[in-house]
PDB file of C-alpha atoms in Angstrom:
ATOM      1  CA  MET A 144      95.098  71.586  93.917  1.00 51.00           C
ATOM      2  CA  ALA A 145      97.792  72.669  96.364  1.00 66.00           C
ATOM      3  CA  ALA A 146     101.275  71.261  95.852  1.00 82.00           C
ATOM      4  CA  ALA A 147     102.804  69.110  98.545  1.00 94.00           C
ATOM      5  CA  ALA A 148     105.839  70.136 100.548  1.00 97.00           C
ATOM      6  CA  GLU A 149     108.942  69.257  98.542  1.00 97.00           C
ATOM      7  CA  PRO A 150     111.888  67.177  99.876  1.00 97.00           C
ATOM      8  CA  MET A 151     114.612  69.623 100.804  1.00 98.00           C
ATOM      9  CA  VAL A 152     117.052  68.138 103.299  1.00 98.00           C
ATOM     10  CA  GLU A 153     118.249  64.574 103.984  1.00 98.00           C
ATOM     11  CA  ILE A 154     119.908  63.373 107.169  1.00 97.00           C
ATOM     12  CA  HIS A 155     122.444  60.700 106.243  1.00 97.00           C
ATOM     13  CA  ARG A 156     123.904  58.055 108.529  1.00 96.00           C
ATOM     14  CA  GLY A 157     126.431  55.851 106.786  1.00 91.00           C
ATOM     15  CA  PRO A 158     125.020  54.802 103.393  1.00 91.00           C
ATOM     16  CA  LEU A 159     121.389  55.604 104.231  1.00 94.00           C
ATOM     17  CA  ALA A 160     119.242  58.727 104.152  1.00 95.00           C
ATOM     18  CA  GLU A 161     117.880  58.171 107.669  1.00 96.00           C
ATOM     19  CA  SER A 162     115.524  61.169 107.796  1.00 97.00           C
ATOM     20  CA  LEU A 163     113.953  63.588 105.344  1.00 97.00           C
ATOM     21  CA  HIS A 164     112.712  67.152 105.797  1.00 98.00           C
ATOM     22  CA  ALA A 165     110.286  68.651 103.276  1.00 98.00           C
ATOM     23  CA  GLY A 166     109.182  72.243 102.881  1.00 98.00           C
ATOM     24  CA  HIS A 167     108.191  75.196 100.742  1.00 98.00           C
ATOM     25  CA  ALA A 168     110.298  78.003  99.312  1.00 98.00           C
ATOM     26  CA  VAL A 169     109.610  80.961  97.031  1.00 98.00           C
ATOM     27  CA  ILE A 170     111.868  83.500  95.315  1.00 98.00           C
ATOM     28  CA  CYS A 171     110.071  86.667  94.144  1.00 98.00           C
ATOM     29  CA  ASP A 172     111.072  89.743  92.201  1.00 98.00           C
ATOM     30  CA  GLU A 173     109.938  93.306  92.891  1.00 95.00           C
ATOM     31  CA  THR A 174     106.855  92.940  90.693  1.00 96.00           C
ATOM     32  CA  GLY A 175     105.628  90.065  92.875  1.00 96.00           C
ATOM     33  CA  HIS A 176     106.390  87.535  90.146  1.00 98.00           C
ATOM     34  CA  ILE A 177     107.608  84.128  91.299  1.00 98.00           C
ATOM     35  CA  VAL A 178     111.121  83.562  89.939  1.00 98.00           C
ATOM     36  CA  GLN A 179     111.346  80.036  91.342  1.00 98.00           C
ATOM     37  CA  ALA A 180     109.392  77.974  93.836  1.00 98.00           C
ATOM     38  CA  TRP A 181     109.530  74.642  95.606  1.00 98.00           C
ATOM     39  CA  GLY A 182     106.503  73.016  97.220  1.00 98.00           C
ATOM     40  CA  ASP A 183     103.362  75.144  97.451  1.00 98.00           C
ATOM     41  CA  PRO A 184     103.629  78.951  97.020  1.00 98.00           C
ATOM     42  CA  GLY A 185     100.056  79.187  98.307  1.00 98.00           C
ATOM     43  CA  ALA A 186     100.797  77.383 101.566  1.00 98.00           C
ATOM     44  CA  LEU A 187      99.428  79.364 104.531  1.00 98.00           C
ATOM     45  CA  ILE A 188     102.115  79.988 107.150  1.00 98.00           C
ATOM     46  CA  LEU A 189     103.029  81.971 110.242  1.00 98.00           C
ATOM     47  CA  PRO A 190     106.344  83.708 109.458  1.00 98.00           C
ATOM     48  CA  ARG A 191     107.201  84.051 113.144  1.00 98.00           C
ATOM     49  CA  SER A 192     110.299  86.152 113.849  1.00 98.00           C
ATOM     50  CA  SER A 193     111.235  86.417 110.178  1.00 98.00           C
ATOM     51  CA  ALA A 194     108.532  89.115 110.010  1.00 98.00           C
ATOM     52  CA  LYS A 195     110.225  91.406 112.526  1.00 98.00           C
ATOM     53  CA  MET A 196     111.278  93.963 109.927  1.00 98.00           C
ATOM     54  CA  ILE A 197     107.565  94.230 109.060  1.00 98.00           C
ATOM     55  CA  GLN A 198     106.595  94.560 112.729  1.00 98.00           C
ATOM     56  CA  ALA A 199     109.160  97.369 113.015  1.00 98.00           C
ATOM     57  CA  LEU A 200     107.885  99.227 109.942  1.00 98.00           C
ATOM     58  CA  PRO A 201     105.305 101.415 111.779  1.00 98.00           C
ATOM     59  CA  LEU A 202     107.995 102.395 114.291  1.00 98.00           C
ATOM     60  CA  VAL A 203     109.900 104.174 111.518  1.00 98.00           C
ATOM     61  CA  ALA A 204     107.094 105.133 109.122  1.00 98.00           C
ATOM     62  CA  SER A 205     105.080 106.839 111.890  1.00 98.00           C
ATOM     63  CA  GLY A 206     107.958 109.170 112.793  1.00 98.00           C
ATOM     64  CA  ALA A 207     108.323 107.572 116.242  1.00 98.00           C
ATOM     65  CA  ALA A 208     111.901 106.458 115.606  1.00 98.00           C
ATOM     66  CA  GLU A 209     112.956 109.922 114.478  1.00 98.00           C
ATOM     67  CA  ALA A 210     111.108 111.615 117.347  1.00 98.00           C
ATOM     68  CA  GLN A 211     112.913 109.400 119.860  1.00 98.00           C
ATOM     69  CA  GLY A 212     116.252 109.818 118.072  1.00 98.00           C
ATOM     70  CA  LEU A 213     116.730 106.092 117.531  1.00 98.00           C
ATOM     71  CA  THR A 214     120.118 105.049 116.184  1.00 98.00           C
ATOM     72  CA  VAL A 215     120.906 102.580 113.402  1.00 98.00           C
ATOM     73  CA  PRO A 216     121.894  99.891 115.963  1.00 98.00           C
ATOM     74  CA  GLN A 217     118.548 100.357 117.720  1.00 98.00           C
ATOM     75  CA  LEU A 218     116.710  99.867 114.427  1.00 98.00           C
ATOM     76  CA  ALA A 219     118.687  96.650 113.916  1.00 98.00           C
ATOM     77  CA  LEU A 220     117.645  95.515 117.401  1.00 98.00           C
ATOM     78  CA  ALA A 221     114.009  96.249 116.563  1.00 98.00           C
ATOM     79  CA  CYS A 222     114.332  93.575 113.833  1.00 98.00           C
ATOM     80  CA  ALA A 223     116.349  91.143 115.959  1.00 98.00           C
ATOM     81  CA  SER A 224     116.040  87.732 117.509  1.00 98.00           C
ATOM     82  CA  HIS A 225     119.142  88.320 119.578  1.00 98.00           C
ATOM     83  CA  GLN A 226     121.184  86.054 121.839  1.00 97.00           C
ATOM     84  CA  GLY A 227     120.562  87.959 125.018  1.00 97.00           C
ATOM     85  CA  ALA A 228     124.330  88.467 125.166  1.00 97.00           C
ATOM     86  CA  PRO A 229     125.745  91.340 127.227  1.00 97.00           C
ATOM     87  CA  VAL A 230     125.893  93.605 124.151  1.00 97.00           C
ATOM     88  CA  HIS A 231     122.197  93.014 123.451  1.00 98.00           C
ATOM     89  CA  VAL A 232     121.065  93.303 127.069  1.00 98.00           C
ATOM     90  CA  ALA A 233     123.011  96.533 127.621  1.00 98.00           C
ATOM     91  CA  ALA A 234     121.597  98.078 124.444  1.00 98.00           C
ATOM     92  CA  VAL A 235     117.974  97.242 125.295  1.00 98.00           C
ATOM     93  CA  ASN A 236     118.396  98.439 128.890  1.00 98.00           C
ATOM     94  CA  ALA A 237     119.815 101.725 127.602  1.00 98.00           C
ATOM     95  CA  TRP A 238     116.893 102.063 125.179  1.00 98.00           C
ATOM     96  CA  LEU A 239     114.382 101.507 127.979  1.00 98.00           C
ATOM     97  CA  ALA A 240     116.204 104.042 130.161  1.00 98.00           C
ATOM     98  CA  ASP A 241     116.003 106.618 127.351  1.00 98.00           C
ATOM     99  CA  LEU A 242     112.241 106.069 127.354  1.00 98.00           C
ATOM    100  CA  GLY A 243     112.088 106.409 131.141  1.00 98.00           C
ATOM    101  CA  LEU A 244     110.894 102.805 131.339  1.00 98.00           C
ATOM    102  CA  THR A 245     112.115  99.580 132.957  1.00 98.00           C
ATOM    103  CA  ASP A 246     112.115  95.853 132.354  1.00 98.00           C
ATOM    104  CA  ASP A 247     108.640  95.704 133.915  1.00 98.00           C
ATOM    105  CA  ASP A 248     107.191  97.690 131.012  1.00 98.00           C
ATOM    106  CA  LEU A 249     108.090  94.976 128.514  1.00 98.00           C
ATOM    107  CA  ARG A 250     105.483  92.348 127.609  1.00 98.00           C
ATOM    108  CA  CYS A 251     107.749  89.711 126.035  1.00 98.00           C
ATOM    109  CA  GLY A 252     108.311  87.660 129.208  1.00 98.00           C
ATOM    110  CA  PRO A 253     111.605  86.623 130.844  1.00 98.00           C
ATOM    111  CA  GLU A 254     113.888  84.175 129.069  1.00 97.00           C
ATOM    112  CA  PRO A 255     117.292  82.770 130.085  1.00 96.00           C
ATOM    113  CA  SER A 256     120.045  84.325 128.028  1.00 96.00           C
ATOM    114  CA  ARG A 257     120.936  82.297 124.934  1.00 94.00           C
ATOM    115  CA  ASP A 258     124.509  83.465 125.392  1.00 94.00           C
ATOM    116  CA  LYS A 259     126.148  80.511 127.151  1.00 94.00           C
ATOM    117  CA  ALA A 260     128.718  82.514 129.107  1.00 95.00           C
ATOM    118  CA  LEU A 261     126.171  85.003 130.426  1.00 95.00           C
ATOM    119  CA  ARG A 262     123.590  82.299 131.184  1.00 95.00           C
ATOM    120  CA  PHE A 263     126.088  80.279 133.235  1.00 96.00           C
ATOM    121  CA  ALA A 264     127.344  83.409 135.009  1.00 95.00           C
ATOM    122  CA  MET A 265     123.781  84.315 135.992  1.00 94.00           C
ATOM    123  CA  ILE A 266     123.163  80.796 137.298  1.00 96.00           C
ATOM    124  CA  ARG A 267     126.367  80.917 139.366  1.00 96.00           C
ATOM    125  CA  ASP A 268     125.383  84.318 140.771  1.00 96.00           C
ATOM    126  CA  GLY A 269     121.816  83.234 141.513  1.00 97.00           C
ATOM    127  CA  GLN A 270     120.353  85.840 139.124  1.00 95.00           C
ATOM    128  CA  SER A 271     116.965  85.275 137.506  1.00 97.00           C
ATOM    129  CA  PRO A 272     116.500  86.051 133.811  1.00 97.00           C
ATOM    130  CA  CYS A 273     114.728  89.288 132.952  1.00 97.00           C
ATOM    131  CA  GLN A 274     112.618  90.301 129.994  1.00 98.00           C
ATOM    132  CA  VAL A 275     115.563  92.139 128.428  1.00 98.00           C
ATOM    133  CA  HIS A 276     117.228  88.728 128.012  1.00 98.00           C
ATOM    134  CA  ASN A 277     114.315  87.636 125.834  1.00 98.00           C
ATOM    135  CA  ASN A 278     115.414  87.346 122.199  1.00 98.00           C
ATOM    136  CA  CYS A 279     112.521  89.643 121.204  1.00 98.00           C
ATOM    137  CA  SER A 280     113.249  92.446 123.674  1.00 98.00           C
ATOM    138  CA  GLY A 281     114.569  94.776 120.950  1.00 98.00           C
ATOM    139  CA  LYS A 282     111.355  94.419 118.976  1.00 98.00           C
ATOM    140  CA  HIS A 283     109.383  95.119 122.149  1.00 98.00           C
ATOM    141  CA  ALA A 284     111.473  98.210 122.917  1.00 98.00           C
ATOM    142  CA  GLY A 285     110.406  99.354 119.455  1.00 98.00           C
ATOM    143  CA  PHE A 286     106.770  98.604 120.285  1.00 99.00           C
ATOM    144  CA  LEU A 287     107.109 100.680 123.473  1.00 98.00           C
ATOM    145  CA  THR A 288     108.626 103.560 121.490  1.00 98.00           C
ATOM    146  CA  LEU A 289     105.693 103.495 119.085  1.00 98.00           C
ATOM    147  CA  THR A 290     103.245 103.188 122.001  1.00 98.00           C
ATOM    148  CA  ARG A 291     104.596 106.386 123.512  1.00 98.00           C
ATOM    149  CA  HIS A 292     104.486 108.181 120.164  1.00 98.00           C
ATOM    150  CA  LEU A 293     100.835 107.203 119.699  1.00 98.00           C
ATOM    151  CA  GLY A 294      99.907 108.029 123.299  1.00 98.00           C
ATOM    152  CA  ALA A 295      98.467 104.518 123.646  1.00 98.00           C
ATOM    153  CA  GLY A 296      98.012 102.235 126.640  1.00 98.00           C
ATOM    154  CA  PRO A 297     100.639  99.895 128.108  1.00 98.00           C
ATOM    155  CA  ASP A 298      99.314  96.543 126.803  1.00 98.00           C
ATOM    156  CA  TYR A 299     100.889  96.981 123.393  1.00 98.00           C
ATOM    157  CA  VAL A 300     100.739  93.245 122.516  1.00 98.00           C
ATOM    158  CA  ASP A 301      96.934  93.173 122.593  1.00 98.00           C
ATOM    159  CA  PRO A 302      95.720  92.543 119.025  1.00 98.00           C
ATOM    160  CA  ASP A 303      93.321  95.495 119.393  1.00 98.00           C
ATOM    161  CA  HIS A 304      96.065  97.873 120.573  1.00 98.00           C
ATOM    162  CA  PRO A 305      96.952 100.720 118.165  1.00 98.00           C
ATOM    163  CA  VAL A 306     100.488  99.331 117.811  1.00 98.00           C
ATOM    164  CA  GLN A 307      99.284  95.925 116.645  1.00 98.00           C
ATOM    165  CA  LYS A 308      96.665  97.467 114.394  1.00 98.00           C
ATOM    166  CA  ALA A 309      99.466  99.467 112.757  1.00 98.00           C
ATOM    167  CA  VAL A 310     101.551  96.300 112.418  1.00 98.00           C
ATOM    168  CA  LYS A 311      98.662  94.452 110.787  1.00 98.00           C
ATOM    169  CA  GLU A 312      98.093  97.280 108.330  1.00 98.00           C
ATOM    170  CA  ALA A 313     101.787  97.298 107.414  1.00 98.00           C
ATOM    171  CA  PHE A 314     101.847  93.508 107.128  1.00 98.00           C
ATOM    172  CA  GLU A 315      98.895  93.427 104.742  1.00 98.00           C
ATOM    173  CA  THR A 316     100.331  96.291 102.701  1.00 98.00           C
ATOM    174  CA  VAL A 317     103.736  94.715 102.073  1.00 98.00           C
ATOM    175  CA  THR A 318     102.441  91.165 101.570  1.00 98.00           C
ATOM    176  CA  GLY A 319      99.763  92.433  99.202  1.00 98.00           C
ATOM    177  CA  GLN A 320      96.940  90.447 100.736  1.00 97.00           C
ATOM    178  CA  ASP A 321      94.658  90.412 103.755  1.00 98.00           C
ATOM    179  CA  SER A 322      95.817  88.212 106.605  1.00 98.00           C
ATOM    180  CA  PRO A 323      93.279  85.503 107.480  1.00 98.00           C
ATOM    181  CA  GLY A 324      94.252  85.528 111.147  1.00 98.00           C
ATOM    182  CA  PHE A 325      97.089  85.378 113.629  1.00 98.00           C
ATOM    183  CA  GLY A 326      98.738  83.250 116.274  1.00 98.00           C
ATOM    184  CA  ILE A 327     100.273  84.530 119.490  1.00 98.00           C
ATOM    185  CA  ASP A 328     104.037  84.307 119.250  1.00 98.00           C
ATOM    186  CA  GLY A 329     106.437  83.178 121.963  1.00 97.00           C
ATOM    187  CA  CYS A 330     106.924  86.829 122.948  1.00 98.00           C
ATOM    188  CA  SER A 331     103.122  87.350 123.299  1.00 98.00           C
ATOM    189  CA  ALA A 332     102.743  89.580 120.221  1.00 98.00           C
ATOM    190  CA  PRO A 333     100.337  88.632 117.419  1.00 98.00           C
ATOM    191  CA  ASN A 334     102.009  86.928 114.456  1.00 98.00           C
ATOM    192  CA  PHE A 335      99.950  87.398 111.312  1.00 98.00           C
ATOM    193  CA  ALA A 336      99.429  84.568 108.850  1.00 98.00           C
ATOM    194  CA  THR A 337     100.001  84.815 105.108  1.00 98.00           C
ATOM    195  CA  THR A 338     101.082  82.650 102.184  1.00 98.00           C
ATOM    196  CA  MET A 339     104.597  81.690 101.144  1.00 98.00           C
ATOM    197  CA  HIS A 340     104.204  83.705  97.948  1.00 98.00           C
ATOM    198  CA  ALA A 341     103.017  86.772  99.853  1.00 98.00           C
ATOM    199  CA  MET A 342     105.926  86.612 102.284  1.00 98.00           C
ATOM    200  CA  ALA A 343     108.455  86.331  99.454  1.00 98.00           C
ATOM    201  CA  ARG A 344     106.691  89.228  97.714  1.00 98.00           C
ATOM    202  CA  ALA A 345     107.024  91.296 100.896  1.00 98.00           C
ATOM    203  CA  MET A 346     110.754  90.594 101.102  1.00 98.00           C
ATOM    204  CA  ALA A 347     111.156  91.582  97.436  1.00 98.00           C
ATOM    205  CA  TRP A 348     109.235  94.792  98.235  1.00 98.00           C
ATOM    206  CA  TYR A 349     111.818  95.463 100.963  1.00 98.00           C
ATOM    207  CA  ALA A 350     114.607  94.671  98.496  1.00 98.00           C
ATOM    208  CA  GLY A 351     113.418  97.444  96.188  1.00 98.00           C
ATOM    209  CA  ALA A 352     112.535  99.937  98.907  1.00 98.00           C
ATOM    210  CA  ALA A 353     115.618 102.143  98.456  1.00 98.00           C
ATOM    211  CA  LYS A 354     114.567 102.868  94.847  1.00 97.00           C
ATOM    212  CA  ARG A 355     111.217 104.333  95.906  1.00 97.00           C
ATOM    213  CA  ASP A 356     110.483 107.633  97.634  1.00 96.00           C
ATOM    214  CA  ASP A 357     107.261 107.132  99.595  1.00 97.00           C
ATOM    215  CA  THR A 358     107.167 107.163 103.412  1.00 98.00           C
ATOM    216  CA  LEU A 359     106.708 103.417 103.865  1.00 98.00           C
ATOM    217  CA  SER A 360     109.485 102.536 101.424  1.00 98.00           C
ATOM    218  CA  ARG A 361     111.931 104.968 103.020  1.00 98.00           C
ATOM    219  CA  ALA A 362     111.192 103.380 106.398  1.00 98.00           C
ATOM    220  CA  ALA A 363     111.717  99.895 104.985  1.00 98.00           C
ATOM    221  CA  ALA A 364     115.025 100.889 103.395  1.00 98.00           C
ATOM    222  CA  ARG A 365     116.285 102.213 106.749  1.00 98.00           C
ATOM    223  CA  LEU A 366     115.454  98.920 108.449  1.00 98.00           C
ATOM    224  CA  VAL A 367     117.152  96.841 105.761  1.00 98.00           C
ATOM    225  CA  GLU A 368     120.278  99.011 105.959  1.00 98.00           C
ATOM    226  CA  ALA A 369     120.315  98.656 109.748  1.00 98.00           C
ATOM    227  CA  MET A 370     120.088  94.863 109.581  1.00 98.00           C
ATOM    228  CA  MET A 371     122.916  94.669 107.054  1.00 98.00           C
ATOM    229  CA  ALA A 372     125.080  97.129 108.999  1.00 98.00           C
ATOM    230  CA  TYR A 373     124.737  95.288 112.339  1.00 98.00           C
ATOM    231  CA  PRO A 374     124.371  91.528 111.723  1.00 98.00           C
ATOM    232  CA  GLU A 375     125.715  90.830 115.222  1.00 98.00           C
ATOM    233  CA  LEU A 376     122.712  92.642 116.717  1.00 98.00           C
ATOM    234  CA  VAL A 377     120.172  90.881 114.474  1.00 98.00           C
ATOM    235  CA  ALA A 378     121.156  87.490 115.938  1.00 98.00           C
ATOM    236  CA  GLY A 379     124.544  86.998 117.605  1.00 97.00           C
ATOM    237  CA  GLU A 380     127.881  85.241 117.456  1.00 94.00           C
ATOM    238  CA  GLY A 381     127.599  81.712 116.059  1.00 95.00           C
ATOM    239  CA  ARG A 382     124.061  82.235 114.744  1.00 97.00           C
ATOM    240  CA  ALA A 383     123.117  81.554 111.119  1.00 98.00           C
ATOM    241  CA  CYS A 384     121.654  85.017 110.418  1.00 98.00           C
ATOM    242  CA  THR A 385     124.789  86.806 111.600  1.00 98.00           C
ATOM    243  CA  LEU A 386     127.326  84.455 110.049  1.00 98.00           C
ATOM    244  CA  LEU A 387     125.600  84.174 106.661  1.00 98.00           C
ATOM    245  CA  MET A 388     125.141  87.950 106.354  1.00 98.00           C
ATOM    246  CA  ARG A 389     128.853  88.368 107.046  1.00 98.00           C
ATOM    247  CA  ALA A 390     129.790  85.600 104.595  1.00 98.00           C
ATOM    248  CA  ALA A 391     127.632  86.909 101.735  1.00 98.00           C
ATOM    249  CA  LYS A 392     129.275  88.178  98.559  1.00 98.00           C
ATOM    250  CA  GLU A 393     126.833  91.079  98.410  1.00 98.00           C
ATOM    251  CA  PRO A 394     124.698  93.060 100.872  1.00 98.00           C
ATOM    252  CA  VAL A 395     121.830  90.895 102.092  1.00 98.00           C
ATOM    253  CA  ALA A 396     119.462  90.972 105.065  1.00 98.00           C
ATOM    254  CA  ILE A 397     118.757  87.533 106.500  1.00 98.00           C
ATOM    255  CA  LYS A 398     116.317  86.649 109.253  1.00 98.00           C
ATOM    256  CA  THR A 399     115.222  83.373 110.757  1.00 98.00           C
ATOM    257  CA  GLY A 400     111.947  82.591 112.447  1.00 98.00           C
ATOM    258  CA  ALA A 401     110.817  79.799 114.743  1.00 98.00           C
ATOM    259  CA  GLU A 402     109.504  76.505 113.354  1.00 98.00           C
ATOM    260  CA  GLY A 403     111.798  76.349 110.353  1.00 98.00           C
ATOM    261  CA  TYR A 404     111.269  79.746 108.699  1.00 98.00           C
ATOM    262  CA  PHE A 405     113.847  81.903 106.896  1.00 98.00           C
ATOM    263  CA  ILE A 406     113.775  85.006 104.720  1.00 98.00           C
ATOM    264  CA  ALA A 407     116.319  86.920 102.677  1.00 98.00           C
ATOM    265  CA  ILE A 408     116.216  90.448 101.246  1.00 99.00           C
ATOM    266  CA  LEU A 409     118.589  91.008  98.308  1.00 98.00           C
ATOM    267  CA  PRO A 410     118.640  94.756  97.493  1.00 98.00           C
ATOM    268  CA  GLN A 411     121.083  94.569  94.576  1.00 98.00           C
ATOM    269  CA  ARG A 412     118.888  92.037  92.778  1.00 97.00           C
ATOM    270  CA  GLY A 413     115.463  93.194  93.893  1.00 98.00           C
ATOM    271  CA  LEU A 414     114.687  89.671  95.099  1.00 98.00           C
ATOM    272  CA  GLY A 415     112.945  88.308  98.188  1.00 98.00           C
ATOM    273  CA  VAL A 416     113.220  84.758  99.484  1.00 98.00           C
ATOM    274  CA  ALA A 417     110.947  82.890 101.888  1.00 98.00           C
ATOM    275  CA  LEU A 418     111.504  79.336 103.153  1.00 98.00           C
ATOM    276  CA  LYS A 419     109.464  77.107 105.462  1.00 98.00           C
ATOM    277  CA  ILE A 420     110.419  73.595 106.584  1.00 98.00           C
ATOM    278  CA  ALA A 421     107.152  71.754 107.150  1.00 98.00           C
ATOM    279  CA  ASP A 422     108.189  69.957 110.338  1.00 97.00           C
ATOM    280  CA  GLY A 423     109.799  73.073 111.823  1.00 98.00           C
ATOM    281  CA  ALA A 424     113.342  71.656 112.097  1.00 98.00           C
ATOM    282  CA  THR A 425     116.019  74.322 112.414  1.00 97.00           C
ATOM    283  CA  ARG A 426     118.777  71.995 111.170  1.00 97.00           C
ATOM    284  CA  ALA A 427     116.828  71.593 107.939  1.00 98.00           C
ATOM    285  CA  SER A 428     115.853  75.256 107.494  1.00 98.00           C
ATOM    286  CA  GLU A 429     119.471  76.370 107.871  1.00 98.00           C
ATOM    287  CA  ALA A 430     120.708  73.810 105.317  1.00 98.00           C
ATOM    288  CA  ALA A 431     117.947  74.469 102.784  1.00 98.00           C
ATOM    289  CA  PHE A 432     118.252  78.240 103.128  1.00 98.00           C
ATOM    290  CA  ALA A 433     122.036  78.099 102.678  1.00 98.00           C
ATOM    291  CA  ALA A 434     121.497  75.947  99.562  1.00 98.00           C
ATOM    292  CA  ILE A 435     119.158  78.526  98.030  1.00 98.00           C
ATOM    293  CA  MET A 436     121.620  81.318  98.742  1.00 98.00           C
ATOM    294  CA  VAL A 437     124.408  79.249  97.146  1.00 98.00           C
ATOM    295  CA  LYS A 438     122.164  78.579  94.127  1.00 97.00           C
ATOM    296  CA  LEU A 439     121.636  82.339  93.745  1.00 98.00           C
ATOM    297  CA  GLY A 440     125.381  82.950  93.990  1.00 98.00           C
ATOM    298  CA  VAL A 441     125.017  84.991  97.168  1.00 98.00           C
ATOM    299  CA  LEU A 442     127.023  82.534  99.260  1.00 98.00           C
ATOM    300  CA  ASP A 443     130.185  80.572  98.443  1.00 98.00           C
ATOM    301  CA  PRO A 444     129.708  76.882  99.388  1.00 97.00           C
ATOM    302  CA  ALA A 445     133.419  76.653 100.264  1.00 97.00           C
ATOM    303  CA  HIS A 446     133.205  79.421 102.891  1.00 98.00           C
ATOM    304  CA  PRO A 447     133.566  77.784 106.330  1.00 97.00           C
ATOM    305  CA  ASP A 448     130.598  79.681 107.791  1.00 97.00           C
ATOM    306  CA  VAL A 449     128.458  78.546 104.864  1.00 98.00           C
ATOM    307  CA  LYS A 450     129.599  74.908 105.018  1.00 96.00           C
ATOM    308  CA  ARG A 451     128.655  74.661 108.706  1.00 95.00           C
ATOM    309  CA  PHE A 452     124.990  75.183 107.759  1.00 97.00           C
ATOM    310  CA  LEU A 453     124.877  73.871 104.184  1.00 96.00           C
ATOM    311  CA  ASN A 454     126.382  70.439 104.773  1.00 95.00           C
ATOM    312  CA  PRO A 455     127.339  69.919 108.434  1.00 95.00           C
ATOM    313  CA  GLU A 456     128.834  66.682 109.688  1.00 96.00           C
ATOM    314  CA  ILE A 457     127.075  64.648 112.346  1.00 96.00           C
ATOM    315  CA  ARG A 458     129.386  63.290 115.046  1.00 96.00           C
ATOM    316  CA  ASN A 459     128.727  60.840 117.852  1.00 96.00           C
ATOM    317  CA  LYS A 460     129.749  61.212 121.483  1.00 97.00           C
ATOM    318  CA  ARG A 461     133.305  60.049 120.665  1.00 98.00           C
ATOM    319  CA  GLY A 462     133.657  62.655 117.971  1.00 97.00           C
ATOM    320  CA  ILE A 463     133.423  60.119 115.139  1.00 97.00           C
ATOM    321  CA  VAL A 464     131.712  61.341 111.965  1.00 96.00           C
ATOM    322  CA  THR A 465     128.596  59.191 111.581  1.00 97.00           C
ATOM    323  CA  GLY A 466     126.723  61.124 108.908  1.00 96.00           C
ATOM    324  CA  GLU A 467     125.826  64.498 107.504  1.00 96.00           C
ATOM    325  CA  ILE A 468     122.999  66.931 106.864  1.00 97.00           C
ATOM    326  CA  ARG A 469     122.591  67.394 103.113  1.00 95.00           C
ATOM    327  CA  ALA A 470     120.400  69.852 101.219  1.00 95.00           C
ATOM    328  CA  VAL A 471     118.770  68.167  98.216  1.00 94.00           C
ATOM    329  CA  LEU A 472     116.345  70.801  96.896  1.00 83.00           C
TER     330      LEU A 472
END
């Protein structure tokens, strides 16, 4: 019988726990063994954007990245859910230009920049958002690079396209199980389903990639190194992924996904972490994830950038503290 989602985060107002968020979490080692779990390790999930380093794996393993001369920052962008800040937009535009392509070749759809200053400036100037502002545009630039390398057609988000077939093969290889299906993500690419255990196993596989010498592992190690080297490209200023990677006591790759998902890759320990908040609340996933990283000793609970996610205050419109978000797992 499957285990129920486990209480992970309470929202307190005054003396009462006003709301409760439950979820699932798994920590795996390189052998695929579960080190610790909360909720149901067999729960079927969509990892959403936390799987981007898997979606980028064929880009590197195929030789496409090397053939195009991609840089370490570009590999970080291929794994990113970025802010659409000027630094991200400029980098993706330059990548497209190197390919001889334009914004119209992307298939992720336009999205207003998540960078407040740029978004407001564009509104004032009457500029419409482009696809490069989409938080997934780096991943899609990677898809386009692989498309060119394979000599495939332009609709690279089609599940039957060679790019997505390569992604599925990589996904099933690193998770160690066949995917039962997929959902279409916000950026129009297929997002393959798997279990919590399988996703944690995949992240542990990434954690040990630098110790192995096969093509797929070497590609994975390059992507992990890129994420850790450029946390500001993986997310952006003020974002949990960026701030927690910077605050960590050891090298760690951290990636969030929509609907309350988080992963961590810990190369020094050979561990992978996967977390899913059942109701999809970001406030809960950030708190629960920070708590797991504190439990592992990766994060210091006293660090200000850890505290802001682990146990943030709730203030009303007058700035009065009315409660707090508290991890309880």
